[in-house]
Structure formats: structure tokens, C-alpha cells
Amino acid sequence: MTTRRVNLNTESADNYLKAVFALGGPEEERVSSTALADRLGVAPASVTNMLQKLATSPVPFVEYESRRGVRLSAAGRRRALEILRHHRLLETFLYEVLGYPIEEVHDEAERLEHFISERFEERIDAKLGRPKFDPHGHCIPALSGKMSKQTSRPLSDIEEDGEFVVDSISDQDSVLLKRLNAHGVTPGARLHVLRLSQEEFVLRAGGRFKPLQLPLSGAGAVRIRPND
Amino acid sequence: MTTRRVNLNTESADNYLKAVFALGGPEEERVSSTALADRLGVAPASVTNMLQKLATSPVPFVEYESRRGVRLSAAGRRRALEILRHHRLLETFLYEVLGYPIEEVHDEAERLEHFISERFEERIDAKLGRPKFDPHGHCIPALSGKMSKQTSRPLSDIEEDGEFVVDSISDQDSVLLKRLNAHGVTPGARLHVLRLSQEEFVLRAGGRFKPLQLPLSGAGAVRIRPND
DNA sequence: CTAACTATTTAGGCATACCTAATTAAGTCC
DNA sequence: GGACTTAATTAGGTATGCCTAAATAGTTAG
């Protein structure tokens, strides 16, 4: 009985690999099925199923031990970074070249990232002047797959008031993103941070912007680095 | 027994509608299952199956009588033109903005046309200055779905030698397209046409281009109009 | 140490969009 | 007008990627 050869160059497989990459964090820790199911909006059983395929393909995309979570193999990591590169180049392109509002780039890039060719990738990269960061401040993986380490930390970690520089902003919540943008909270902006309470922050991005009160959940979406 | 509600906003359905539109011609004649199967590269049985779905959906996309062929309904025509608009705007965009070689725009556009949003469509249209023609000389349908009639005729129809202007070139065969391009056979170019024989043509696009000998099949890909 | 809880996997289904093989309808040829 | 031929349809099957429900493993609590 030969195992049937399955095609894993699919949008769906891409999304699983992206999710494992995102949830594994910089340490590439093992990720649980439930966490993946949550993030992908599918049933846990569907996750198990896909992980088994990804793990047993001729070139495995994940290392997977039953009930012990998954992490990416070298091939899986390569693929995840390629898609991430597509995503971030597309976001930059939509923002810079097509004048998209910042809060709309994510969804469009999320769809298109699976379908653009290498030529398309190369052409927009060239057109944009080989950018290193997308409009949310996230680093764009190089073609080689190399990606620089993050030295920033989440705003939600800040205990003491102070001045910081906005490093990056999550693109997951477009409503929040729009609000942050309207208050001048954009990558590179200088930020006065007041920790009102355990649950509440106040941000000020300078004279021309109104201060913004932000709950802890929102503060998790903003990453900052020291002022100088 | 209620008929199951099926979702027909799929890439596959799009492709069937496009094919019916293309094969139906300007007169929107009925198209046979076999012709569709050929063009789409699927088995005739698959065509029958999809046509039945397209015909019986709450808003039908085709008029279909068993064994008598199909044509588009108003809704189907609208959809086909929308996709065609996407396709041709994308081709123009890839060519003008991203500097694609002419023979590569088709395949990329063919993939992306199904996934771009209305915003994307609007932004590239604006960026390009609301173009009326794509780089192959094909007219881009307006947002309203209106499309001007073709007054050109295929080069293969020409019996007598003469001077003509290139109207448009089919984007179906990229190898041919590249060759035509290399010999200066591009939309708007002035063309000396010699009919060597029933099967062979010779084209000359002016001093700086070498003459090109073309078989009847290749001549079918070029549409021309009178010189002045 | 066993009961209970929770995470995960297995088993069995469904929809989409294909396929092949078998059947039926329609058109043509004496 | 019956026999052929060809086009088109029906019937039944496959792979993908999802689902729910049931079973199982691992973990925690008394």
C-alpha cells in the first residue's frame, strides 16, 4: 500500500505554515493544535489532519509528534517566510504605489500573497527600492529568507511612563489600526506614554495629534523601542 | 426536497463564464459543451455539470437548454465583463507600471483577475489614467459593462496585399506574441502585408524591423484595420 | 491512585470540481 | 426509416479541505 501523493502547494497549506510561524514566535517553540485552530478559524480536527499531511510529505514542512505540537521544518520555514515576504511587499506596494488607506492593505495582501509570481514579487520589490520594512513597521524578509531580529517590545509591557519610538503596529485589527493612525501612532513616531492603570494607557504622538486612551488589549498591538 | 444552494462565486465559475463570453463572439451565439470543454481543458461531462449549476442558480448566469448549447444571461454577461475588465486592467498595469514583457502579462493577469478587490481595480484604473485599451490593443470594458464594438478584422481574412494598421493581437500564445513583438507587430503599428500563398503571409512593420513570415494560424492572432 | 477534565486525534460526512465509463439523443447516410 | 456516428448527458468515483461526533491520551485534583 503506497501512500498517496498529495499536493501541498495550496493556499490552505500556506496559511497553516504562516500560522505556525506566527504562533511559534522568534524561539520557534512548538505550537498546539488548538492554538492553530483558533488562529485559522477552523476546527481542531481539521488542524490535525493538515498537520499530518504537512509532516508526512516527501519533503516534510513541519516536525510533528502526535499530541506534542508542531514546529516548522527548514522547508516549512522557507515557505512561510516566502509568503510573509509576499505579504509585506504587497502591503508596502498597496500603500506606497496604489495609495491604499493603511487599514485596508492587510486584507488585500492576505488574498493576493498566494497568487503572485516570482516575477511580480521581484518587480514590486524593485519598484519600491528594495524596502526593508512594510508600512506597519514590520521587517520584510529578504529573498534569502533571512530576517533581522526584533529588539522592540510590546507597549503593553511598559510599566513606567516615558518617551518611546513606535517600532511597529499589528495589522490584525483594522479598526484599531485606523484609530491609531488617526492619532499619529505610526512607525517611527515619537510617543509619550502614560500608564493610567493596569488596564489603561494614554498615548500622545505630538502637538498636532489628540491624545489617545488605549486599553491593555490595544496596547498589545503596538511595539515600541527606546527613544534614542 | 429543496434544491441545495450552491455558491457560484468561484474562480471556476468565473472561467466558465469568461469562456462562454469569448466563444459566443460579438453576436453572443450559443456555445457547445465540447467547445467549452476544449477551451477550458476539462472533460465535457464537467462542462455539463457546471452549466447546470450556472443555469439553475437563484439568479441564473446562463441560459441553457440541454443539448442546445448555452449563452450568458444578463447577470452572466455582467460577471464575464467584470472579470474581463480585471484581466485587461491588470495586463495594462503589469505592462505599464511594473514593466513586464508583453508576453508575460497574460498568465499573471489570468491568475490575479479572480482575487483583486474593487478597490484594487479602481486604484490601478486611476493610476493608469482610465485606459481604454490594454497593451494587446483590446478594449477594456467600462465599469458599467459597456464595451465598444470591434471594427477590425483578422489578418488571416486578407486576400490582397496592402497596408494596414495593427488593431490588436491575441494574448493566448505567448511565444507567438513575443515573436510578433520582436518584429514590430504591435497595436497601432503600420503594417505592409503580403499574402504569399493560402497558407503564408509576410509582414513588414517598417524600416527598423525585419520582415516576418507567418503561417495562417499565426495570422489569425492579429487583427487589423484600414490604413487611414 | 483513580476520577474528571481538557486537548487531541480518529472516524465518518459534505461540498466543490474534477474525472471515466456508460447511456441517450440528434443528425446523417444509404 | 433504420443503422451509424458524434455530441452531450447521466452515473458513479476521486482529491481537497473543511465539518461534527466519538474515542483516547495526558494532566490535575481530591
Coordinates of N, CA, C and O (backbone and C1' of nucleotides) in Angstrom, one line a residue, chain A residues 4 6-21 36 40 46-65 70-77 79-80, chain D residues 17-18:
Chain A
R4 N -0.6 7.8 -0.8 CA -1.0 8.6 -1.9 C -0.2 10.0 -1.8 O -0.1 10.6 -0.8
V6 N 0.2 13.7 -2.1 CA -0.7 14.9 -2.0 C 0.0 16.2 -2.4 O 1.2 16.3 -2.2
N7 N -0.7 17.1 -3.0 CA -0.2 18.4 -3.3 C -0.4 19.4 -2.2 O -1.5 19.7 -1.8
L8 N 0.8 19.9 -1.7 CA 0.7 20.8 -0.6 C 1.1 22.2 -1.0 O 1.3 23.0 -0.1
N9 N 1.1 22.5 -2.2 CA 1.3 23.9 -2.7 C 0.0 24.6 -2.8 O -0.4 25.0 -3.9
T10 N -0.7 24.6 -1.7 CA -2.1 25.2 -1.8 C -2.2 26.4 -0.8 O -1.3 26.6 0.1
E11 N -3.2 27.2 -1.1 CA -3.4 28.4 -0.3 C -3.6 27.9 1.2 O -3.1 28.6 2.1
S12 N -4.3 26.8 1.4 CA -4.6 26.4 2.7 C -3.3 26.0 3.4 O -3.1 26.4 4.6
A13 N -2.5 25.2 2.8 CA -1.2 24.8 3.4 C -0.4 26.0 3.8 O 0.2 26.1 4.9
D14 N -0.3 27.0 2.8 CA 0.4 28.2 3.1 C -0.1 28.8 4.4 O 0.7 29.3 5.2
N15 N -1.4 28.9 4.6 CA -1.9 29.5 5.8 C -1.6 28.8 7.1 O -1.3 29.4 8.1
Y16 N -1.6 27.5 7.0 CA -1.1 26.7 8.2 C 0.3 27.1 8.5 O 0.7 27.3 9.7
L17 N 1.2 27.1 7.5 CA 2.6 27.3 7.7 C 2.8 28.7 8.3 O 3.6 28.9 9.2
K18 N 2.1 29.7 7.7 CA 2.2 31.1 8.2 C 1.8 31.1 9.7 O 2.4 31.8 10.5
A19 N 0.7 30.4 10.0 CA 0.2 30.4 11.4 C 1.2 29.8 12.4 O 1.4 30.3 13.5
V20 N 1.8 28.6 12.0 CA 2.8 28.0 12.8 C 3.9 29.0 13.0 O 4.4 29.2 14.2
F21 N 4.3 29.6 12.0 CA 5.4 30.6 12.1 C 5.1 31.7 13.1 O 5.9 32.1 13.9
L36 N -3.6 26.8 16.8 CA -3.7 26.9 15.3 C -5.2 27.0 14.9 O -5.5 27.8 14.0
L40 N -6.7 30.1 12.8 CA -7.1 29.9 11.5 C -8.6 29.8 11.3 O -9.2 29.8 10.2
S46 N -9.5 19.6 11.9 CA -9.0 20.0 10.6 C -7.5 20.2 10.7 O -6.8 19.9 9.8
V47 N -7.1 20.8 11.8 CA -5.7 21.1 12.0 C -4.9 19.8 12.1 O -3.9 19.6 11.4
T48 N -5.3 18.9 12.9 CA -4.6 17.6 13.0 C -4.4 17.0 11.6 O -3.3 16.6 11.2
N49 N -5.5 17.0 10.9 CA -5.5 16.4 9.5 C -4.4 17.1 8.6 O -3.6 16.4 8.0
M50 N -4.4 18.4 8.6 CA -3.5 19.1 7.8 C -2.0 18.9 8.3 O -1.1 18.7 7.5
L51 N -1.8 18.9 9.6 CA -0.5 18.7 10.1 C 0.1 17.4 9.7 O 1.2 17.3 9.4
Q52 N -0.8 16.4 9.8 CA -0.3 15.0 9.4 C 0.1 15.0 7.9 O 1.2 14.4 7.6
K53 N -0.6 15.7 7.1 CA -0.1 15.8 5.7 C 1.1 16.6 5.6 O 2.1 16.2 4.8
L54 N 1.2 17.7 6.3 CA 2.4 18.6 6.2 C 3.7 17.8 6.7 O 4.8 18.0 6.2
A55 N 3.4 16.9 7.7 CA 4.6 16.3 8.3 C 5.0 15.1 7.5 O 6.2 14.7 7.5
T56 N 4.1 14.4 6.7 CA 4.5 13.2 6.1 C 4.7 13.4 4.6 O 4.8 12.4 3.8
S57 N 4.7 14.6 4.1 CA 5.0 14.8 2.7 C 6.5 14.4 2.4 O 7.3 14.4 3.3
P58 N 6.8 14.1 1.1 CA 8.2 13.7 0.8 C 9.2 14.7 1.3 O 10.2 14.2 1.9
V59 N 9.0 16.0 1.1 CA 9.8 16.9 2.0 C 8.9 17.5 3.0 O 8.0 18.2 2.7
P60 N 9.1 17.1 4.3 CA 8.2 17.5 5.3 C 8.3 19.0 5.6 O 9.3 19.6 5.5
F61 N 7.1 19.6 5.8 CA 7.1 21.1 6.1 C 7.0 21.4 7.5 O 7.3 22.5 8.0
V62 N 6.7 20.3 8.3 CA 6.7 20.5 9.8 C 7.2 19.3 10.5 O 7.2 18.2 9.9
E63 N 7.7 19.5 11.7 CA 8.0 18.4 12.6 C 6.8 18.3 13.5 O 6.4 19.2 14.2
Y64 N 6.3 17.1 13.6 CA 5.0 16.9 14.3 C 5.0 15.6 15.0 O 5.2 14.5 14.4
E65 N 4.8 15.7 16.3 CA 4.6 14.5 17.1 C 3.2 14.5 17.7 O 2.9 15.5 18.3
V70 N 3.5 21.2 17.0 CA 4.3 21.2 15.8 C 5.3 22.4 15.8 O 5.1 23.4 16.4
R71 N 6.4 22.2 15.0 CA 7.1 23.4 14.5 C 7.6 23.2 13.1 O 7.5 22.1 12.6
L72 N 8.0 24.3 12.5 CA 8.3 24.2 11.1 C 9.6 23.5 10.9 O 10.6 23.6 11.7
S73 N 9.7 22.8 9.8 CA 11.0 22.2 9.3 C 11.7 23.3 8.5 O 11.1 24.4 8.4
A74 N 12.9 23.0 8.1 CA 13.6 24.0 7.2 C 12.8 24.5 6.0 O 12.6 25.6 5.7
A75 N 12.2 23.4 5.3 CA 11.4 23.7 4.2 C 10.1 24.5 4.5 O 9.7 25.5 3.8
G76 N 9.5 24.2 5.6 CA 8.3 24.9 6.1 C 8.6 26.4 6.4 O 7.9 27.3 6.1
R77 N 9.7 26.5 7.1 CA 10.2 27.9 7.4 C 10.4 28.7 6.2 O 10.0 29.9 6.1
R79 N 9.2 28.3 3.2 CA 7.9 28.6 2.6 C 7.1 29.7 3.4 O 6.6 30.7 2.8
A80 N 7.1 29.6 4.7 CA 6.4 30.6 5.5 C 7.0 32.0 5.3 O 6.3 33.0 5.1
Chain D
dG17 P -5.9 21.2 0.3 O5' -7.2 21.6 1.2 C5' -8.1 22.5 0.7 C4' -9.3 22.5 1.7 C3' -8.8 22.5 3.2 O3' -9.6 23.5 3.9 C1' -10.3 20.8 2.8
dC18 P -9.0 24.1 5.3 O5' -10.2 23.9 6.3 C5' -11.4 24.5 6.2 C4' -12.6 23.6 6.2 C3' -13.1 23.0 7.5 O3' -13.7 24.0 8.3 C1' -13.5 21.5 5.7

